[in-house]
Coordinates of C-alpha atoms in Angstrom, one line a residue:
M1 CA -0.1 0.2 0.0
P2 CA 1.4 3.3 -1.1
N3 CA 2.6 5.9 1.7
M4 CA 0.8 9.0 0.3
S5 CA 2.0 11.0 3.4
L6 CA 3.2 14.6 2.3
N7 CA 6.2 14.3 4.8
K8 CA 9.2 12.3 5.2
V9 CA 9.3 9.6 8.0
K10 CA 11.2 11.9 10.7
I11 CA 14.6 10.3 11.5
P12 CA 15.7 9.9 15.2
E13 CA 18.1 12.6 16.5
Q14 CA 20.1 13.5 19.5
D15 CA 18.5 16.3 21.4
P16 CA 20.2 19.7 20.5
K17 CA 20.9 20.7 24.2
V18 CA 22.8 17.4 24.6
R19 CA 24.2 16.7 21.3
N20 CA 25.9 20.5 21.1
R21 CA 28.5 19.4 24.0
N22 CA 29.5 15.9 22.3
F23 CA 30.8 14.7 19.2
L24 CA 28.5 11.7 18.5
E25 CA 26.6 11.3 15.6
V26 CA 23.6 13.8 15.3
A27 CA 21.2 11.6 13.3
L28 CA 20.6 8.2 14.7
G29 CA 19.3 6.5 11.4
Y30 CA 16.2 4.6 10.3
T31 CA 14.9 1.3 11.9
E32 CA 13.9 -1.3 9.4
E33 CA 9.9 -0.2 10.1
M34 CA 10.9 3.5 9.3
A35 CA 12.7 2.6 6.3
K36 CA 10.0 0.3 4.7
E37 CA 7.5 3.2 5.5
E38 CA 9.6 5.8 4.1
S39 CA 10.5 3.7 1.0
Q40 CA 6.5 3.1 0.3
R41 CA 6.3 7.2 -0.4
C42 CA 8.4 6.2 -3.5
L43 CA 5.8 6.4 -6.6
Q44 CA 8.3 4.2 -8.9
C45 CA 8.3 6.7 -11.8
K46 CA 8.8 5.7 -15.1
T47 CA 10.7 8.8 -15.9
R48 CA 13.1 8.4 -13.0
P49 CA 14.1 12.1 -12.6
C50 CA 15.8 11.4 -9.5
V51 CA 18.3 9.3 -11.2
D52 CA 19.4 11.9 -13.4
G53 CA 19.9 14.2 -10.6
C54 CA 22.6 11.8 -8.9
P55 CA 26.0 12.4 -10.2
V56 CA 26.9 8.6 -10.0
N57 CA 23.6 7.4 -11.3
V58 CA 22.4 5.5 -8.5
Q59 CA 19.2 3.4 -9.8
I60 CA 17.2 4.9 -7.0
P61 CA 13.8 3.6 -7.7
E62 CA 15.0 0.0 -7.7
F63 CA 16.8 0.3 -4.6
I64 CA 14.0 1.8 -2.8
K65 CA 11.4 -1.0 -4.2
L66 CA 13.9 -3.4 -2.4
V67 CA 13.8 -1.7 0.8
A68 CA 10.1 -1.7 0.7
E69 CA 10.0 -5.4 0.1
G70 CA 12.4 -5.8 3.2
R71 CA 15.1 -7.0 0.8
F72 CA 17.9 -4.8 2.2
E73 CA 21.0 -6.8 1.2
E74 CA 19.8 -6.9 -2.6
A75 CA 18.9 -2.9 -2.0
Y76 CA 22.5 -2.3 -1.1
K77 CA 23.9 -4.4 -3.9
K78 CA 21.8 -2.5 -6.3
V79 CA 23.2 1.1 -4.7
T80 CA 26.8 -0.2 -4.9
E81 CA 26.6 -1.0 -8.5
T82 CA 27.2 2.5 -9.2
N83 CA 28.1 4.1 -5.6
S84 CA 31.2 2.6 -3.6
L85 CA 30.6 4.9 -0.4
P86 CA 26.8 4.7 0.3
A87 CA 27.3 5.1 3.9
I88 CA 29.3 8.2 3.5
C89 CA 27.1 9.5 0.7
G90 CA 23.6 8.9 2.6
R91 CA 25.2 11.2 5.4
V92 CA 27.1 13.9 3.6
C93 CA 25.4 14.4 0.1
P94 CA 23.3 17.5 -0.5
Q95 CA 20.3 15.5 -1.7
E96 CA 18.0 18.3 -1.7
S97 CA 19.9 19.9 -4.5
Q98 CA 20.5 16.7 -6.4
C99 CA 18.3 13.5 -6.4
E100 CA 15.6 14.5 -4.0
K101 CA 15.2 18.0 -6.0
Y102 CA 13.9 16.2 -8.8
C103 CA 11.4 13.7 -6.8
V104 CA 7.9 14.2 -8.1
R105 CA 6.8 13.7 -4.4
G106 CA 8.4 17.0 -3.9
K107 CA 5.9 19.0 -5.9
K108 CA 3.4 18.4 -3.2
G109 CA 4.9 18.1 0.0
E110 CA 8.6 16.7 0.7
P111 CA 10.4 14.4 -1.5
V112 CA 11.2 10.8 -0.6
G113 CA 14.2 10.5 1.8
I114 CA 16.7 9.1 -0.6
G115 CA 19.6 9.8 1.4
R116 CA 18.2 8.6 4.5
L117 CA 17.2 5.0 2.8
E118 CA 20.7 5.0 1.1
R119 CA 22.2 5.4 4.6
F120 CA 20.1 2.7 6.1
V121 CA 21.0 0.2 3.5
A122 CA 24.6 0.7 3.8
D123 CA 24.4 0.6 7.7
W124 CA 22.3 -2.5 7.8
Y125 CA 24.7 -4.2 5.2
M126 CA 27.9 -3.4 7.3
K127 CA 26.1 -4.7 10.4
H128 CA 24.9 -8.0 9.1
N129 CA 27.7 -8.7 6.5
D130 CA 31.2 -8.9 5.6
V131 CA 31.8 -7.3 2.2
Q132 CA 32.3 -10.0 -0.4
V133 CA 34.7 -9.4 -3.4
G134 CA 33.6 -11.5 -6.6
N135 CA 36.5 -13.0 -8.9
I136 CA 38.4 -10.0 -10.4
Q137 CA 40.5 -11.2 -13.3
K138 CA 43.8 -9.4 -12.9
L139 CA 45.4 -7.6 -16.0
N140 CA 48.9 -6.9 -14.3
R141 CA 48.9 -3.0 -15.1
K142 CA 49.5 -0.7 -12.6
V143 CA 47.9 2.7 -12.0
A144 CA 48.6 5.4 -9.2
I145 CA 45.8 7.2 -7.5
I146 CA 47.1 10.4 -5.9
G147 CA 44.7 11.1 -2.6
S148 CA 42.5 8.9 -0.9
G149 CA 39.4 11.3 -0.7
P150 CA 36.2 10.7 -2.2
A151 CA 37.4 11.2 -5.9
G152 CA 40.6 8.9 -5.4
L153 CA 38.5 6.1 -3.4
S154 CA 35.7 6.1 -6.2
C155 CA 38.4 6.0 -9.0
A156 CA 40.7 3.3 -7.4
G157 CA 37.4 1.1 -6.5
D158 CA 36.4 1.0 -10.1
L159 CA 39.8 0.4 -11.4
A160 CA 40.3 -2.5 -9.1
K161 CA 37.2 -4.1 -10.1
A162 CA 38.3 -4.1 -13.7
G163 CA 41.4 -5.8 -12.8
Y164 CA 43.9 -3.1 -12.4
D165 CA 46.8 -2.8 -9.8
V166 CA 46.0 0.1 -7.9
T167 CA 48.0 1.9 -5.5
I168 CA 46.6 5.2 -3.7
F169 CA 49.2 7.5 -2.4
E170 CA 47.9 9.6 0.4
A171 CA 49.7 12.7 1.8
F172 CA 48.2 12.2 5.3
H173 CA 49.5 9.5 8.0
V174 CA 45.4 8.1 7.7
P175 CA 43.6 7.6 4.4
G176 CA 40.3 9.5 3.7
G177 CA 41.2 12.9 2.8
V178 CA 38.2 15.4 3.4
L179 CA 36.1 12.4 4.9
M180 CA 38.5 12.3 7.8
Y181 CA 39.9 15.7 8.1
G182 CA 37.2 17.8 7.0
I183 CA 33.7 16.5 8.1
P184 CA 33.4 16.3 11.8
E185 CA 32.6 13.1 13.7
F186 CA 29.1 14.3 14.7
R187 CA 28.2 14.3 11.0
L188 CA 30.4 11.4 9.6
P189 CA 31.9 8.8 12.3
K190 CA 35.2 8.1 11.2
A191 CA 35.3 4.3 12.1
L192 CA 32.4 4.1 9.2
V193 CA 34.9 6.2 6.8
Q194 CA 37.6 3.7 7.5
K195 CA 35.0 0.8 7.0
E196 CA 34.2 2.1 3.8
I197 CA 38.0 2.6 2.9
N198 CA 38.7 -1.3 4.1
N199 CA 36.0 -2.2 1.3
V200 CA 38.0 -0.6 -1.2
R201 CA 41.2 -2.4 0.2
Q202 CA 39.4 -5.7 -0.1
L203 CA 39.2 -5.2 -3.8
G204 CA 43.0 -5.1 -3.8
V205 CA 43.8 -1.5 -3.8
E206 CA 46.9 -0.6 -2.0
I207 CA 46.9 2.5 0.2
K208 CA 50.5 4.3 0.8
T209 CA 50.4 6.9 3.7
N210 CA 52.6 9.8 4.2
M211 CA 53.4 10.0 0.6
V212 CA 53.5 13.8 -0.3
I213 CA 53.6 13.6 -4.2
G214 CA 55.3 16.5 -5.6
K215 CA 57.7 16.1 -2.9
V216 CA 58.4 12.6 -1.8
L217 CA 58.0 11.3 -5.6
S218 CA 57.0 13.2 -8.9
L219 CA 54.5 12.2 -11.3
D220 CA 56.9 11.5 -13.7
E221 CA 58.8 9.3 -11.3
L222 CA 55.8 7.3 -10.9
I223 CA 55.4 7.0 -14.6
E224 CA 59.3 5.6 -14.2
E225 CA 58.1 3.1 -11.8
G226 CA 55.8 1.4 -14.1
Y227 CA 52.3 3.2 -13.4
E228 CA 50.7 3.2 -16.9
A229 CA 48.0 5.9 -15.9
I230 CA 47.6 8.3 -12.9
F231 CA 44.6 10.0 -11.5
I232 CA 45.0 13.1 -9.5
G233 CA 42.2 13.5 -6.6
S234 CA 44.5 15.5 -4.1
G235 CA 41.4 17.6 -3.4
A236 CA 41.4 21.4 -2.4
G237 CA 43.5 22.0 0.6
L238 CA 44.8 25.3 0.5
P239 CA 42.9 27.9 2.7
S240 CA 41.5 31.4 1.4
F241 CA 41.8 34.3 3.8
M242 CA 40.2 37.6 3.7
G243 CA 43.3 40.0 3.6
I244 CA 42.1 42.1 6.6
P245 CA 44.3 43.4 9.4
G246 CA 44.8 41.1 12.1
E247 CA 44.4 37.8 10.4
N248 CA 48.0 36.8 11.6
L249 CA 47.2 37.1 15.2
N250 CA 47.2 34.1 17.7
G251 CA 43.6 32.5 18.0
V252 CA 42.9 33.2 14.3
Y253 CA 42.5 29.8 12.1
S254 CA 41.9 28.9 8.4
A255 CA 38.9 26.4 8.8
N256 CA 41.1 23.9 7.3
E257 CA 43.4 23.7 10.1
F258 CA 40.6 24.4 12.8
L259 CA 38.8 21.3 11.6
T260 CA 41.8 19.2 10.9
R261 CA 42.9 19.4 14.5
I262 CA 39.6 18.5 15.7
N263 CA 38.6 15.8 13.0
L264 CA 41.8 14.2 12.3
M265 CA 44.1 14.9 15.2
K266 CA 41.0 14.5 18.0
A267 CA 41.5 17.9 19.6
Y268 CA 38.3 17.2 21.4
K269 CA 39.7 14.5 23.4
F270 CA 41.8 16.9 25.2
P271 CA 44.2 16.0 27.3
D272 CA 44.4 12.9 25.5
C273 CA 45.5 14.2 22.1
D274 CA 48.6 15.9 20.8
T275 CA 47.1 19.2 19.4
P276 CA 44.6 20.7 21.5
V277 CA 42.6 23.8 20.4
K278 CA 41.4 26.2 23.1
V279 CA 38.6 28.4 21.8
G280 CA 37.6 30.3 24.7
N281 CA 34.0 31.6 25.5
N282 CA 33.4 33.7 22.0
V283 CA 34.0 32.4 18.6
A284 CA 33.2 33.8 15.1
V285 CA 33.3 31.7 12.0
V286 CA 33.3 33.6 8.7
G287 CA 31.5 32.2 6.1
G288 CA 28.2 30.6 5.1
G289 CA 28.8 27.2 3.7
N290 CA 29.0 23.6 5.0
V291 CA 32.4 24.2 6.3
A292 CA 31.5 27.1 8.2
M293 CA 28.7 25.3 9.8
D294 CA 31.0 22.6 10.4
A295 CA 33.5 24.8 12.4
A296 CA 30.9 26.7 14.1
R297 CA 29.1 23.4 15.6
S298 CA 32.6 21.9 16.5
A299 CA 33.7 25.2 18.4
K300 CA 30.2 25.0 20.3
R301 CA 31.2 21.3 21.3
L302 CA 34.7 22.7 22.4
G303 CA 33.0 24.5 25.2
A304 CA 32.5 28.1 23.5
E305 CA 29.4 30.0 24.9
N306 CA 28.6 32.0 22.0
V307 CA 29.3 31.1 18.6
Y308 CA 29.0 33.5 15.8
I309 CA 28.2 32.7 12.0
I310 CA 29.4 36.0 10.3
Y311 CA 28.2 36.1 6.7
R312 CA 28.0 39.0 4.4
R313 CA 24.7 38.1 2.8
S314 CA 21.4 37.1 4.0
E315 CA 20.5 33.6 4.7
A316 CA 18.7 33.2 1.1
E317 CA 22.2 33.4 -0.6
M318 CA 23.7 31.1 2.0
P319 CA 25.0 28.0 0.3
A320 CA 25.2 25.7 3.4
R321 CA 22.8 22.7 3.2
L322 CA 19.3 23.6 4.8
E323 CA 19.8 20.7 7.0
E324 CA 23.3 22.1 8.5
V325 CA 21.6 25.5 8.9
H326 CA 19.0 24.1 10.7
H327 CA 21.0 21.8 12.9
A328 CA 23.3 24.9 13.8
K329 CA 20.2 27.0 15.1
E330 CA 19.0 24.1 17.1
E331 CA 22.4 23.9 18.7
G332 CA 22.5 27.6 19.4
I333 CA 24.8 29.1 17.0
I334 CA 24.1 32.8 16.4
F335 CA 23.7 33.8 12.9
K336 CA 24.9 37.5 12.2
L337 CA 24.0 38.1 8.6
L338 CA 24.5 40.7 6.5
T339 CA 27.7 41.4 8.4
N340 CA 31.4 41.5 7.1
P341 CA 34.6 41.8 8.9
T342 CA 36.9 44.6 8.5
R343 CA 39.7 43.9 11.0
V344 CA 40.7 41.2 13.8
I345 CA 41.7 43.3 16.9
G346 CA 44.5 41.9 19.2
T347 CA 45.7 42.0 22.7
D348 CA 49.2 43.6 23.3
N349 CA 50.7 40.1 23.6
G350 CA 49.4 38.8 19.9
W351 CA 46.0 37.1 20.8
V352 CA 42.6 37.9 19.5
K353 CA 40.4 40.0 21.5
G354 CA 37.7 41.1 19.1
M355 CA 36.9 41.7 15.7
E356 CA 35.4 44.5 13.9
C357 CA 32.6 44.5 11.5
V358 CA 29.9 46.5 9.3
E359 CA 26.7 45.8 8.4
M360 CA 25.8 45.1 5.1
E361 CA 22.8 45.6 2.4
L362 CA 21.9 43.6 -0.6
G363 CA 22.6 45.5 -4.1
E364 CA 22.3 44.2 -7.6
P365 CA 23.0 40.5 -8.6
D366 CA 26.8 40.1 -9.2
S367 CA 28.5 37.5 -11.3
S368 CA 27.6 34.5 -9.4
G369 CA 23.8 35.5 -9.6
R370 CA 23.6 36.5 -6.1
R371 CA 22.8 39.9 -4.8
K372 CA 26.0 42.0 -4.2
P373 CA 26.6 43.0 -0.6
V374 CA 27.2 46.7 -0.2
V375 CA 28.6 48.3 3.3
K376 CA 25.9 50.1 5.0
Q377 CA 27.4 53.5 6.1
G378 CA 28.2 54.0 9.8
S379 CA 27.4 50.5 10.8
E380 CA 30.9 49.9 12.5
H381 CA 30.8 47.7 15.6
I382 CA 32.9 45.4 17.4
I383 CA 32.5 41.6 18.6
D384 CA 34.3 40.5 21.6
L385 CA 36.1 37.0 20.7
E386 CA 39.1 34.8 21.6
T387 CA 39.0 32.9 18.5
V388 CA 38.4 33.4 14.8
V389 CA 37.9 30.8 12.1
I390 CA 38.2 31.7 8.3
A391 CA 35.9 29.4 6.1
I392 CA 35.4 31.4 2.9
G393 CA 36.9 28.7 0.9
Q394 CA 40.0 26.6 -0.4
S395 CA 41.8 26.0 -3.6
P396 CA 44.0 23.2 -4.7
N397 CA 47.6 23.0 -2.9
P398 CA 50.0 23.9 -6.0
L399 CA 52.8 21.4 -4.8
I400 CA 51.6 18.8 -7.6
T401 CA 51.1 21.2 -10.5
S402 CA 54.4 23.1 -9.4
T403 CA 56.4 20.1 -9.9
T404 CA 54.9 18.7 -13.3
P405 CA 56.1 20.0 -16.5
G406 CA 53.3 19.9 -19.2
L407 CA 50.4 20.1 -16.6
N408 CA 48.0 22.8 -17.5
T409 CA 46.0 24.5 -14.8
Q410 CA 43.5 27.6 -14.4
K411 CA 44.8 30.9 -13.1
W412 CA 43.3 30.1 -9.6
G413 CA 45.1 26.7 -9.4
G414 CA 42.4 24.1 -10.7
I415 CA 43.8 21.3 -13.0
I416 CA 42.4 21.9 -16.6
V417 CA 40.8 18.4 -17.8
E418 CA 38.8 17.5 -20.8
E419 CA 35.3 17.6 -19.5
E420 CA 34.2 14.3 -21.0
T421 CA 36.9 12.3 -19.8
G422 CA 38.9 13.8 -17.2
A423 CA 42.3 13.8 -19.1
T424 CA 44.9 16.5 -18.4
S425 CA 47.2 18.1 -20.7
K426 CA 49.8 15.5 -19.9
E427 CA 49.4 12.1 -21.3
G428 CA 48.2 9.5 -19.2
V429 CA 47.4 11.9 -16.3
Y430 CA 44.0 12.3 -15.3
A431 CA 42.1 14.5 -12.6
G432 CA 38.9 15.3 -10.9
G433 CA 37.2 16.3 -7.6
D434 CA 38.4 19.5 -5.8
A435 CA 41.7 19.7 -7.8
V436 CA 39.9 20.6 -10.7
T437 CA 36.7 22.4 -9.5
G438 CA 38.0 23.9 -6.1
A439 CA 36.1 22.9 -3.2
A440 CA 32.7 21.0 -4.2
T441 CA 30.6 18.0 -2.6
V442 CA 31.5 14.7 -2.1
I443 CA 29.0 13.1 -4.7
L444 CA 30.5 15.1 -7.1
A445 CA 34.2 14.2 -6.5
M446 CA 33.0 10.7 -6.9
G447 CA 31.5 11.3 -10.0
A448 CA 34.8 12.6 -11.3
G449 CA 36.6 9.8 -10.0
K450 CA 33.9 7.4 -11.8
K451 CA 34.4 9.0 -15.1
A452 CA 38.2 9.2 -14.8
A453 CA 38.1 5.5 -14.3
K454 CA 36.4 4.6 -17.2
S455 CA 38.6 7.0 -19.5
I456 CA 41.6 5.4 -17.9
D457 CA 40.4 1.8 -18.4
E458 CA 39.6 2.8 -22.3
Y459 CA 42.9 4.6 -22.5
L460 CA 45.0 1.8 -21.3
K461 CA 42.9 -0.9 -23.4
S462 CA 43.9 1.3 -26.4
K463 CA 47.6 0.9 -25.7
K464 CA 47.6 -2.9 -25.6

């Protein structure tokens, strides 16, 4: 019997007043009964617009039908035909702007909870089964992957299934890329990320950590070692700053450093960690994207009483996911919208003590299509602070591109690729994800990895 409710089945969550002081996962996931109930909201459209909205083309109606029938293992296998990281995507993908955006049920009421159902089948499968790897016909041909984030893992998994000997080179001491250092534990448990990575290892993928490509080895040296193709999925780890006075004061962090200390180095477990982060009572996070929400919500959990989101446009222009904004508000984050910093104020011994800001008004749309913020005269004011986190964007680290002759890049640092294949200007070298686009989403990076894997396979087969 179809479930014609206009609303999604509510997902259980920690109470906001409890969760804003711990790093445990906020959303607790569906039970089997909840998953079946939600799956029955799917109309099984013949046109399947949701599939076209998915960057990796998960067969959404098919897997949801299997959930409705209680065939959870088969549902998981249907998802993983095209998505190698479903437990991760179910938690962090912006479904509201992708698959769920095109769901017919969303025309009158809420769309089907596709992301919640994807998370459910992945969690259910990992709880009840060990990952099984079928017989893979080995080709005895080597491919190198730079970076073990979502783009690299996706590319590596597909190439390993095709029979290639795949080695991932990861700069950090732990694989996972942005999944480990960028996304907080309360949104994406790190043990789950490592389970997903181990699933890729089960396919025969080797992961070498502490390998800073461009420093330890160059791309040309990898080719000399017998790698016939290379995929660059090194992400966007170079933080952007505003260029205002005081950004060099103690207590000013890039969001990249702030979140890496917390997520990868476990700063929230102080004193049982090597890299504590002291935030004080008052913290400002500058920016309006998901990274800004992650930083603000993490600061609250580290003990700050007042955490401000400073964003120069209105909430309507804010690029963060609606769910992240909603959760941040529930947890007591203070939103200071139409506000822009002009300088960070320091103490005599070089620590942050405040930030001067101005109020903004929205003018005509700029090149991005968003209304351009304009300073409201006479609106200067000071916010008392101990910590400032700058979360206004990141670009690719130039280490690889600056040490690779013949690899063409954009002026801002992104690697130039052929749109259809992911091929770079250097033969046999492909790239995708944030290293090409700048900071974007996990699922878009995965889509780029899959596209490159297909292209690499075709390229190497043509060289037989």
